[in-house]
XYZ file of C-alpha atoms in Angstrom:
712
model
C 0.000 0.000 0.000
C 1.203 3.544 -0.802
C 0.960 5.812 2.234
C 0.476 9.468 1.286
C 1.138 12.683 3.208
C -0.208 15.241 0.712
C -2.076 15.286 -2.609
C -2.190 18.179 -5.058
C -4.471 17.203 -7.963
C -2.522 14.510 -9.858
C 0.653 15.011 -7.818
C 1.302 12.934 -4.706
C 3.807 13.115 -1.867
C 4.301 9.876 0.036
C 4.501 10.025 3.805
C 7.999 8.565 3.679
C 9.124 11.388 1.355
C 7.546 13.996 3.632
C 9.089 12.517 6.795
C 12.576 12.344 5.263
C 12.267 15.846 3.787
C 11.096 17.313 7.098
C 13.724 15.357 9.064
C 16.600 16.634 6.929
C 15.421 20.235 7.209
C 14.741 20.008 10.957
C 18.147 18.374 11.442
C 19.864 21.203 9.580
C 18.007 23.798 11.664
C 18.913 22.038 14.931
C 22.559 21.769 13.847
C 22.787 25.538 14.448
C 22.934 24.672 18.136
C 24.672 21.302 17.716
C 21.614 19.020 17.907
C 21.180 17.637 14.382
C 20.176 14.209 15.726
C 17.283 15.666 17.744
C 15.921 17.673 14.818
C 16.211 14.717 12.439
C 14.499 12.315 14.852
C 11.657 14.748 15.526
C 11.102 15.216 11.802
C 11.076 11.462 11.123
C 8.453 10.713 13.769
C 6.139 13.735 13.653
C 3.647 12.356 11.095
C 3.801 8.586 11.618
C 0.096 8.821 12.535
C -0.554 9.255 8.798
C 0.210 5.540 8.407
C -3.279 4.737 9.740
C -5.884 3.398 7.302
C -8.307 6.074 8.521
C -5.962 8.910 7.576
C -5.229 7.383 4.177
C -8.941 7.039 3.487
C -9.455 10.693 4.512
C -6.678 12.080 2.303
C -7.424 9.950 -0.754
C -11.154 10.683 -0.625
C -10.602 14.353 0.268
C -12.827 13.807 3.312
C -13.521 16.377 6.062
C -13.352 13.624 8.669
C -11.020 14.541 11.563
C -8.194 12.018 12.042
C -5.593 12.674 14.745
C -2.166 12.088 13.198
C -0.068 14.043 15.753
C -0.547 11.902 18.845
C 1.060 8.740 17.368
C 4.634 10.041 17.273
C 4.226 11.583 20.727
C 3.102 8.216 22.135
C 6.006 6.372 20.475
C 8.484 8.839 22.018
C 6.811 8.630 25.436
C 6.878 4.816 25.374
C 10.525 4.758 24.337
C 11.215 7.055 27.294
C 14.483 8.653 28.313
C 15.489 11.593 26.124
C 12.833 10.683 23.546
C 10.140 11.641 26.081
C 10.963 15.340 25.677
C 10.209 15.135 21.951
C 6.631 14.158 22.808
C 5.808 17.829 23.474
C 7.008 18.887 20.012
C 5.278 16.127 18.061
C 2.008 16.274 20.027
C 1.820 20.023 19.456
C 3.102 20.417 15.908
C -0.385 21.540 14.813
C -2.236 22.501 17.984
C 0.656 24.130 19.883
C 3.043 23.015 22.626
C 0.872 21.521 25.400
C 1.105 21.724 29.176
C 2.429 18.574 30.784
C -0.671 18.010 32.925
C -0.927 15.302 35.594
C -1.290 11.535 35.833
C -5.021 11.895 36.583
C -5.725 13.661 33.255
C -8.319 11.904 31.121
C -7.508 10.800 27.575
C -9.446 13.740 26.113
C -7.421 16.301 28.089
C -5.351 18.679 25.885
C -2.254 18.049 28.055
C 0.681 15.802 27.186
C -0.414 13.318 29.866
C -3.880 13.223 28.277
C -2.439 12.699 24.787
C -0.351 9.769 26.038
C -3.569 7.983 27.052
C -5.578 8.899 23.966
C -6.910 5.977 21.897
C -6.026 6.562 18.238
C -6.215 4.679 14.932
C -3.692 1.863 14.328
C -0.569 3.384 12.747
C 1.801 0.400 13.166
C 2.393 0.233 9.403
C 5.029 2.967 9.924
C 7.432 0.227 11.067
C 7.637 -1.095 7.494
C 9.094 2.195 6.216
C 10.500 4.153 9.163
C 13.104 3.336 11.769
C 13.321 5.379 14.963
C 16.589 7.373 14.676
C 19.119 7.238 17.475
C 19.677 10.235 19.777
C 23.414 10.605 20.430
C 23.696 13.946 22.249
C 22.398 15.449 25.489
C 20.055 18.450 25.208
C 22.545 20.664 27.095
C 25.331 20.475 29.661
C 23.648 20.533 33.071
C 26.898 21.671 34.687
C 26.539 25.036 32.944
C 23.058 25.935 34.214
C 21.556 26.948 37.537
C 18.052 25.990 36.374
C 18.029 22.766 34.296
C 14.209 22.744 34.103
C 14.103 26.154 32.416
C 16.993 25.125 30.162
C 15.028 22.041 29.121
C 11.918 24.129 28.434
C 13.980 26.368 26.110
C 15.477 23.313 24.405
C 11.994 21.870 23.774
C 10.874 25.235 22.342
C 13.845 25.396 19.986
C 13.348 21.795 18.862
C 9.641 22.533 18.316
C 10.592 25.528 16.171
C 12.916 23.381 14.042
C 10.135 20.825 13.541
C 7.231 23.144 12.712
C 9.272 25.311 10.327
C 10.686 22.230 8.567
C 7.219 20.644 8.358
C 5.737 23.813 6.879
C 8.585 24.370 4.400
C 8.580 20.779 3.122
C 4.787 20.867 2.697
C 4.937 24.293 1.024
C 7.642 23.097 -1.357
C 5.501 20.147 -2.464
C 2.234 22.084 -2.741
C 3.888 24.858 -4.798
C 6.077 22.430 -6.782
C 9.188 24.183 -5.470
C 8.021 27.654 -6.634
C 7.883 29.268 -3.179
C 9.347 32.729 -3.968
C 11.513 32.553 -0.842
C 14.704 34.628 -1.049
C 17.161 34.365 1.834
C 19.304 37.406 1.009
C 23.055 37.780 0.590
C 25.827 36.250 2.699
C 26.898 38.193 5.791
C 30.448 38.506 4.397
C 29.003 40.527 1.499
C 27.021 42.741 3.889
C 30.122 43.345 6.020
C 31.954 44.407 2.866
C 29.156 46.843 2.003
C 29.289 48.364 5.491
C 33.082 48.736 5.425
C 32.860 50.419 2.035
C 30.214 52.813 3.415
C 32.324 53.858 6.447
C 35.754 53.727 4.756
C 36.048 57.510 4.620
C 35.256 57.860 8.322
C 37.924 55.461 9.558
C 40.825 57.779 8.701
C 39.606 60.361 11.259
C 42.041 60.300 14.211
C 40.965 63.583 15.847
C 39.280 62.467 19.074
C 38.542 66.082 20.024
C 35.781 66.265 17.409
C 32.356 64.637 17.447
C 33.062 62.689 14.259
C 36.460 61.630 15.606
C 34.839 60.205 18.751
C 32.216 58.393 16.713
C 35.016 56.885 14.623
C 36.883 55.795 17.772
C 33.772 53.928 18.974
C 33.160 52.475 15.496
C 36.750 51.162 15.227
C 36.522 49.583 18.675
C 33.334 47.761 17.663
C 34.961 46.370 14.512
C 37.905 45.189 16.647
C 35.737 43.619 19.378
C 33.794 41.855 16.621
C 36.721 39.431 16.359
C 35.940 38.051 19.842
C 34.300 34.697 20.536
C 30.555 34.456 21.126
C 29.258 35.851 24.420
C 27.429 38.642 26.240
C 28.332 42.237 25.385
C 27.148 45.736 26.174
C 27.550 48.904 24.156
C 27.105 51.925 26.414
C 27.261 54.944 24.133
C 26.021 58.452 25.029
C 23.487 60.216 22.815
C 25.232 61.418 19.667
C 27.983 58.789 19.836
C 26.947 56.866 16.709
C 25.465 53.878 18.558
C 23.438 52.542 15.611
C 26.334 52.303 13.147
C 28.763 51.052 15.810
C 26.405 48.248 16.870
C 25.954 47.174 13.235
C 29.739 47.150 12.766
C 30.207 44.855 15.757
C 27.274 42.621 14.819
C 28.344 41.976 11.209
C 32.048 41.584 12.045
C 31.224 39.239 14.925
C 28.747 37.175 12.888
C 31.245 36.683 10.060
C 34.122 35.847 12.435
C 32.040 33.221 14.292
C 30.224 31.787 11.242
C 26.832 32.949 12.499
C 23.645 33.089 10.434
C 22.074 36.502 10.990
C 21.851 39.740 12.943
C 18.635 40.470 14.864
C 17.809 43.933 16.207
C 15.240 44.022 19.033
C 13.860 47.534 19.507
C 11.093 48.908 21.775
C 9.468 51.344 19.335
C 8.437 50.911 15.710
C 9.527 54.514 15.065
C 13.156 53.553 15.841
C 12.861 50.389 13.724
C 11.579 52.341 10.740
C 14.319 54.961 11.111
C 17.157 52.429 11.491
C 15.795 50.063 8.821
C 15.879 52.895 6.303
C 19.572 53.476 7.095
C 20.413 49.743 6.970
C 18.592 49.187 3.679
C 20.465 52.076 2.106
C 23.798 50.491 3.109
C 23.056 46.756 2.857
C 20.348 46.546 0.185
C 16.544 46.243 0.394
C 16.456 42.447 0.068
C 18.716 41.887 3.084
C 16.798 43.770 5.793
C 13.510 42.418 7.175
C 11.257 44.601 9.330
C 8.847 42.481 11.364
C 6.335 44.532 13.338
C 2.699 45.612 13.280
C 3.117 48.681 11.067
C 4.822 46.886 8.170
C 2.742 45.467 5.322
C 4.414 43.005 2.933
C 1.136 41.590 1.601
C 0.028 44.490 -0.597
C 2.247 43.669 -3.574
C 3.530 40.564 -5.329
C 6.942 42.228 -5.453
C 7.098 42.071 -1.644
C 6.044 38.399 -1.432
C 9.561 37.165 -0.462
C 9.580 39.571 2.505
C 6.143 38.379 3.621
C 7.394 34.770 3.545
C 10.597 35.709 5.409
C 8.529 37.405 8.125
C 7.059 33.975 8.980
C 10.411 32.505 10.034
C 12.954 35.387 9.951
C 14.977 33.829 7.143
C 16.906 37.005 6.260
C 20.455 38.120 7.177
C 19.294 41.229 9.097
C 15.998 41.183 11.035
C 14.518 44.168 12.876
C 11.679 43.519 15.309
C 10.059 44.775 18.502
C 10.499 43.694 22.127
C 6.873 42.514 22.018
C 7.356 40.354 18.905
C 10.681 38.897 20.128
C 9.787 37.951 23.701
C 6.155 36.969 23.117
C 7.402 34.612 20.385
C 9.990 33.148 22.767
C 7.282 32.323 25.312
C 4.496 31.442 22.844
C 3.254 27.898 22.270
C 1.592 28.193 18.835
C 3.473 27.031 15.740
C 2.847 30.292 13.836
C 4.658 32.296 16.527
C 7.376 29.707 17.208
C 8.544 28.995 13.629
C 11.142 31.749 13.850
C 12.761 30.693 17.161
C 15.449 28.424 15.688
C 16.629 31.401 13.624
C 17.490 33.179 16.887
C 20.119 30.482 17.450
C 23.636 31.134 16.133
C 22.757 34.816 15.684
C 23.976 38.171 16.958
C 21.032 39.702 18.827
C 21.224 43.435 19.559
C 18.823 44.853 22.164
C 18.664 48.529 21.226
C 17.504 50.776 24.096
C 18.130 47.880 26.492
C 16.724 49.893 29.403
C 13.310 49.241 27.835
C 13.414 45.478 28.494
C 9.969 44.718 29.986
C 10.213 45.211 33.759
C 7.141 43.106 34.609
C 8.804 40.119 32.900
C 12.457 41.011 33.431
C 13.495 37.751 35.113
C 12.042 35.369 32.483
C 13.344 37.619 29.682
C 16.871 37.590 31.126
C 16.629 33.812 31.683
C 15.761 33.369 27.976
C 18.588 35.695 26.884
C 20.998 33.707 29.039
C 19.885 30.446 27.411
C 20.466 31.889 23.932
C 24.057 32.682 24.909
C 24.766 29.516 26.917
C 23.106 26.815 24.821
C 22.165 28.177 21.404
C 25.416 29.769 20.171
C 24.042 33.308 20.099
C 25.781 36.523 21.104
C 23.806 39.245 22.864
C 24.524 42.993 22.784
C 22.794 45.262 25.325
C 22.921 48.623 23.591
C 21.901 51.937 25.229
C 22.980 55.273 26.680
C 21.352 54.289 30.002
C 22.633 50.792 30.745
C 20.326 48.931 33.168
C 21.891 47.054 36.101
C 21.142 43.535 34.829
C 24.188 41.587 36.048
C 22.478 40.203 39.213
C 19.772 38.580 37.067
C 22.145 36.466 34.974
C 22.000 33.345 37.112
C 24.882 31.588 35.352
C 27.138 34.629 35.852
C 28.133 35.067 32.208
C 30.898 37.691 31.926
C 29.935 40.921 30.111
C 32.303 42.725 27.727
C 31.887 46.501 27.236
C 32.369 47.487 23.588
C 32.622 51.257 24.017
C 36.203 52.459 24.603
C 36.800 54.930 27.460
C 33.138 54.959 28.443
C 33.438 57.560 31.226
C 35.387 59.888 28.949
C 32.861 59.496 26.107
C 30.026 60.531 28.413
C 31.944 63.638 29.498
C 32.751 64.523 25.885
C 29.210 64.041 24.569
C 27.615 66.030 27.405
C 25.206 68.334 25.622
C 23.042 69.842 28.357
C 23.087 71.000 31.968
C 20.462 69.320 34.140
C 18.605 71.593 36.561
C 15.875 70.521 38.966
C 13.446 73.438 39.295
C 11.174 71.607 41.740
C 7.400 71.979 42.006
C 5.601 74.470 39.754
C 2.068 75.138 38.542
C 0.886 74.712 34.964
C 0.673 78.495 34.575
C 4.245 78.946 35.828
C 5.442 76.338 33.313
C 3.590 78.131 30.523
C 5.182 81.448 31.527
C 8.625 79.850 31.215
C 7.810 78.275 27.844
C 6.523 81.585 26.498
C 9.990 83.054 27.080
C 11.625 80.345 24.906
C 12.294 80.397 21.172
C 12.864 76.650 20.557
C 11.870 74.408 23.476
C 10.527 70.924 24.055
C 8.223 70.239 27.004
C 7.442 66.596 27.859
C 4.702 65.743 30.361
C 3.517 62.375 31.652
C -0.095 62.226 30.450
C -1.927 62.857 27.174
C -4.609 64.917 28.902
C -2.027 67.242 30.486
C -0.246 67.730 27.146
C -3.543 68.713 25.502
C -4.472 71.116 28.289
C -1.125 72.958 28.188
C -1.221 73.129 24.401
C -4.738 74.603 24.436
C -3.588 77.338 26.811
C -0.563 78.153 24.621
C -1.635 77.415 21.065
C -0.609 79.903 18.441
C 2.046 80.461 15.800
C 5.042 78.133 16.346
C 3.405 76.049 19.112
C 2.947 72.330 18.394
C 1.395 69.331 20.108
C 2.404 65.683 19.731
C 1.053 62.600 21.493
C -0.589 59.226 20.911
C -3.970 60.992 20.717
C -2.872 61.450 17.078
C -2.925 58.480 14.731
C 0.551 57.382 13.434
C 0.228 58.854 9.941
C -0.845 62.206 11.458
C 2.059 62.158 13.940
C 4.577 61.633 11.146
C 3.119 64.584 9.258
C 3.381 66.849 12.327
C 6.916 65.654 13.059
C 8.056 66.613 9.569
C 6.599 70.082 10.082
C 8.386 70.416 13.453
C 11.721 69.336 11.932
C 11.342 71.868 9.127
C 10.498 74.656 11.608
C 13.540 73.850 13.757
C 15.832 73.652 10.743
C 14.659 77.071 9.551
C 15.481 78.591 12.948
C 11.860 79.628 13.495
C 9.954 79.660 16.779
C 9.091 76.085 17.820
C 7.562 75.175 21.181
C 6.550 71.500 21.293
C 4.244 70.126 24.005
C 4.532 66.343 23.937
C 4.282 63.075 25.789
C 7.216 60.657 26.085
C 6.854 59.384 22.510
C 9.562 61.843 21.335
C 12.170 60.502 23.758
C 13.585 57.758 21.560
C 13.914 57.282 17.830
C 12.907 60.866 17.040
C 15.730 63.068 15.795
C 14.908 66.551 17.135
C 17.234 69.291 18.387
C 15.914 71.978 20.778
C 17.719 74.759 22.652
C 15.955 73.859 25.909
C 14.055 70.859 27.259
C 11.527 70.788 30.108
C 10.805 67.283 31.447
C 8.174 66.439 34.043
C 9.646 64.135 36.689
C 9.827 60.553 35.356
C 12.226 57.600 35.446
C 15.904 58.570 35.169
C 16.221 56.836 31.798
C 13.269 58.861 30.452
C 14.772 62.111 31.757
C 18.105 61.337 30.067
C 16.366 60.374 26.829
C 14.446 63.673 26.930
C 17.660 65.613 27.551
C 19.051 63.904 24.448
C 16.741 66.182 22.406
C 18.527 69.244 23.896
C 21.476 70.656 21.918
C 21.555 67.310 20.088
C 23.911 68.553 17.365
C 26.288 70.153 19.892
C 26.083 73.616 18.317
C 26.038 75.308 21.733
C 27.971 74.905 24.974
C 26.450 72.456 27.462
C 26.418 75.187 30.130
C 24.159 77.264 27.842
C 21.700 74.409 27.125
C 19.359 73.368 29.906
C 17.289 70.267 30.615
C 14.875 71.416 33.336
C 13.233 68.782 35.563
C 9.973 69.775 37.254
C 6.944 68.461 39.142
C 3.389 69.746 39.104
C 1.694 70.841 42.318
C -1.165 68.342 42.104
C -0.556 64.588 41.913
C -1.695 62.531 38.913
C -1.913 58.869 38.021
C 0.718 57.704 35.518
C -0.055 54.016 34.816
C 2.954 51.751 35.367
C 5.374 54.623 36.060
C 4.841 55.639 39.700
C 7.741 53.623 41.145
C 10.132 54.987 38.500
C 9.027 58.529 39.396
C 9.469 57.885 43.133
C 13.004 56.492 42.696
C 14.026 59.480 40.547
C 12.534 61.875 43.115
C 14.542 60.192 45.888
C 17.781 60.461 43.888
C 17.218 64.138 43.070
C 16.493 64.833 46.744
C 19.858 63.234 47.575
C 21.451 65.451 44.891
C 22.704 62.465 42.906
C 24.121 63.165 39.446
C 21.438 61.222 37.592
C 23.151 61.699 34.209
C 26.385 59.961 35.288
C 27.076 56.271 34.671
C 27.099 55.720 38.437
C 23.795 57.576 38.831
C 22.141 55.523 36.095
C 23.379 52.268 37.618
C 22.147 53.270 41.083
C 18.724 54.190 39.677
C 18.224 50.755 38.127
C 19.598 48.944 41.191
C 17.138 50.756 43.480
C 14.253 50.327 41.003
C 14.824 46.583 40.637
C 15.253 46.198 44.408
C 11.859 47.795 45.063
C 10.225 45.778 42.277
C 11.427 42.543 43.891
C 9.240 39.563 43.017
C 7.170 41.667 40.596
C 10.061 41.440 38.107
C 8.312 38.176 37.228
C 4.779 39.481 37.691
C 2.987 36.411 36.309
C 5.383 33.887 37.935
C 6.432 32.612 34.510
C 9.582 30.878 35.761
C 7.563 28.816 38.265
C 5.630 27.244 35.381
C 8.815 25.413 34.346
C 9.729 23.924 37.714
C 9.832 20.221 38.592
C 9.584 19.159 34.940
C 5.997 20.359 34.513
C 6.668 22.595 31.436
C 3.367 24.474 31.156
C 3.837 25.813 27.619
C 0.162 26.456 26.807
C -0.494 28.245 30.110
C 2.552 30.497 29.694
C 1.586 31.240 26.084
C -1.638 32.803 27.427
C 0.000 34.523 30.425
C 2.997 36.139 28.718
C 1.612 39.369 27.212
C 3.884 42.420 27.249
C 0.992 44.649 26.238
C -1.983 43.847 28.443
C -5.392 44.075 26.793
C -6.435 47.240 28.614
C -6.601 49.587 25.633
C -9.276 49.925 22.968
C -8.794 51.011 19.346
C -10.519 54.049 17.862
C -10.418 54.507 14.090
C -10.258 58.096 12.797
C -11.860 58.381 9.368
C -10.702 61.874 8.347
C -8.643 61.007 5.262
C -9.922 59.520 1.984
C -7.757 56.398 2.291
C -9.007 55.889 5.864
C -12.642 56.009 4.718
C -11.959 53.459 1.979
C -10.191 51.152 4.466
C -13.084 51.352 6.892
C -15.613 50.410 4.195
C -13.480 47.398 3.287
C -13.255 46.257 6.928
C -17.032 46.582 7.316
C -17.560 44.430 4.222
C -14.798 41.827 4.747
C -14.529 41.727 8.537
C -11.210 41.056 10.259
C -8.155 40.422 8.083
C -4.552 40.844 9.188
C -3.736 43.033 6.203
C -6.781 45.243 6.664
C -6.202 45.758 10.386
C -2.503 46.430 9.853
C -3.288 49.167 7.340
C -6.027 50.514 9.614
C -3.455 50.909 12.385
C -2.061 53.987 10.609
C -5.392 55.752 11.335
C -6.019 54.501 14.884
C -5.440 55.770 18.402
C -5.337 53.530 21.473
C -7.350 54.670 24.500
C -7.854 53.355 28.022
C -11.289 52.060 28.999
C -12.164 55.108 31.136
C -11.427 57.412 28.171
C -13.534 55.213 25.890
C -16.452 55.325 28.344
C -16.566 59.136 28.260
C -16.625 59.152 24.465
C -19.314 56.445 24.407
C -21.421 58.316 26.973
C -21.197 61.360 24.719
C -22.426 59.302 21.739
C -19.186 59.808 19.816
C -18.259 56.165 19.055
C -19.765 53.245 17.177
C -18.538 49.662 16.992
C -17.268 49.011 13.461
C -18.112 45.312 13.310
C -19.611 42.755 15.680
C -16.827 40.405 14.550
C -14.092 42.719 15.857
C -14.152 43.404 19.579
C -12.779 46.688 20.971
C -12.638 48.382 17.544
C -14.620 51.624 17.241
C -15.028 54.490 14.793
C -15.091 58.110 15.949
C -18.405 59.319 14.509
C -17.998 62.909 15.715
C -14.915 63.801 13.628
C -15.050 67.342 15.013
C -13.620 65.864 18.232
C -10.380 65.240 16.285
C -8.319 68.222 15.158
C -5.150 68.664 13.097
C -3.484 70.544 15.982
C -4.281 68.203 18.848
C -5.590 64.874 17.581
C -8.464 63.327 19.563
C -9.597 65.818 22.221
C -9.756 64.007 25.573
C -11.119 67.017 27.483
C -14.660 65.711 27.273
C -16.932 65.374 30.286
C -19.223 62.413 30.937
C -22.925 62.626 30.160
C -22.984 65.318 27.464
C -24.739 63.199 24.829
C -27.832 64.778 23.347
C -30.736 62.344 23.335
C -33.282 62.854 20.566
């Protein structure tokens, strides 16, 4: 009898062909971290359930009958025991997602691994005529090198699962499309390194370390030199203006080539920084070599971009740029669609840009995962920032850290652009009086409502407002206008929230920053005298508090620690001050650095993958989306969504015209009759029906009172 895995009209793929094809691919993927035998074995056993007569009848008759073909391989591995038992998770979940282990009392219909072991399935013993169980010759990892073998095993299972599901998908895709998949992996890293060196060749001759460009060159040269080092954990602590982006790319490419690594991955907190840096990288390295993978990017709108869309599924490009949310939620996910890319994190250089933005609520599990990538998956990590967080105590295996920036203390003194001055507690009117005396000043406050109120009191020629009450496309338009005004030397007073603190290249004479975390204050000050055209003693970053208290979600502890340090007259802009801030912050956070107790879900060999996949959400679902239909394209998009319902492409495009609001803000707008739900199929997605509530100057006006709806 011929046992088939897939049929495409007259074409057939036997199950043996599919198992061997998947096994070879999965083995090659696992070889990136030295475990070819595990990947190959997983691939060979994942679909042995297709050897049942019931499955063959289903596939050959194109029946809709459900036949479980995933449990068979999991049961074979569980029965064989020993190391094979760990593969049961991967095979059982290669369609439905990595399961929780469960307990011995679980019934056979339970979705846990223990339930799947007991499940009665169709006879698949015919696999023995065609398939032999491959031998496992290596250990998953060296237990002597880890303080937490259970977490290490959970990461190993995840990586093996990634190898399997990506290999399974690629082999199936290759058959179904007769090899015409349109996948393009990009150029070799050696070629990209050559392109970068050609781009910076003119800079490298600069030996004058008393100039800004000379200092940037010094840092760049050091990063090329350190790139020759063996794999490990690194940090690049470069002050604002020091050329951090180019220096980190120099290290990453040099290091990847030297150590025969596969790719460079940039993990960045804000899409605005990704978009800015990706534009630079594409210009140097070529469009086909740089993959952006985040919510705002749309690769589905054109056939020309099809290879990028396919690469976004598994990160098969030499340079990948993604968000903290995408990176860490994928690492702790259990679904195959999110996990396909994980094996491509192995044997890679991973740069965490703005490392101080690592998610505090999940800091311990995130650091544990980073440590595993270095210790067991041949990756190198670079923590890259001007405000280096004090993370050393959280690396449980005590991996040494190498600083890539030469003469760090001296660089910070040289690149000092502003004088910090704490002006204490003031009223809104006093702040406005100060701003009215300025010609080019940035004022950053902690809440959207406060920013709107101050702007309304000041609005006039040369006064701008910027916050997330504006949809992304609108914000970009306003930013371009602000940049042009600054460049022309015209009056420019910007009232903003923290969104301008990173990834936005603005240069003001003076900055006013409401009290916030030390890293936020320093980021804000980085917009003051950014180009170094004035003396630092003539350029001020003023820190202030308002008289009345206000609720700043998720930021109160950061504010309190900064307030304590300012009261003690600490130099918060110094390397020592920054380190102390993070040490105190993390001390007070204590157990809440693993808010959902993620690490406990991998204790005592219980491996609760499905549970953690639901728990691990960097952005909690406490905001609601409001669509602003003021532009022609926005109106057309909305009509399409109403007709077609939810599609990834449609919602991604819609994001350019949306603002995110908290539930209490939504309630006021609903009470005033200003919102309507766009579609019953899409929860928490509303249209602003009173477009007069949204203005070009201020975005969505939040100064609305409850109960003002007019009832007819």
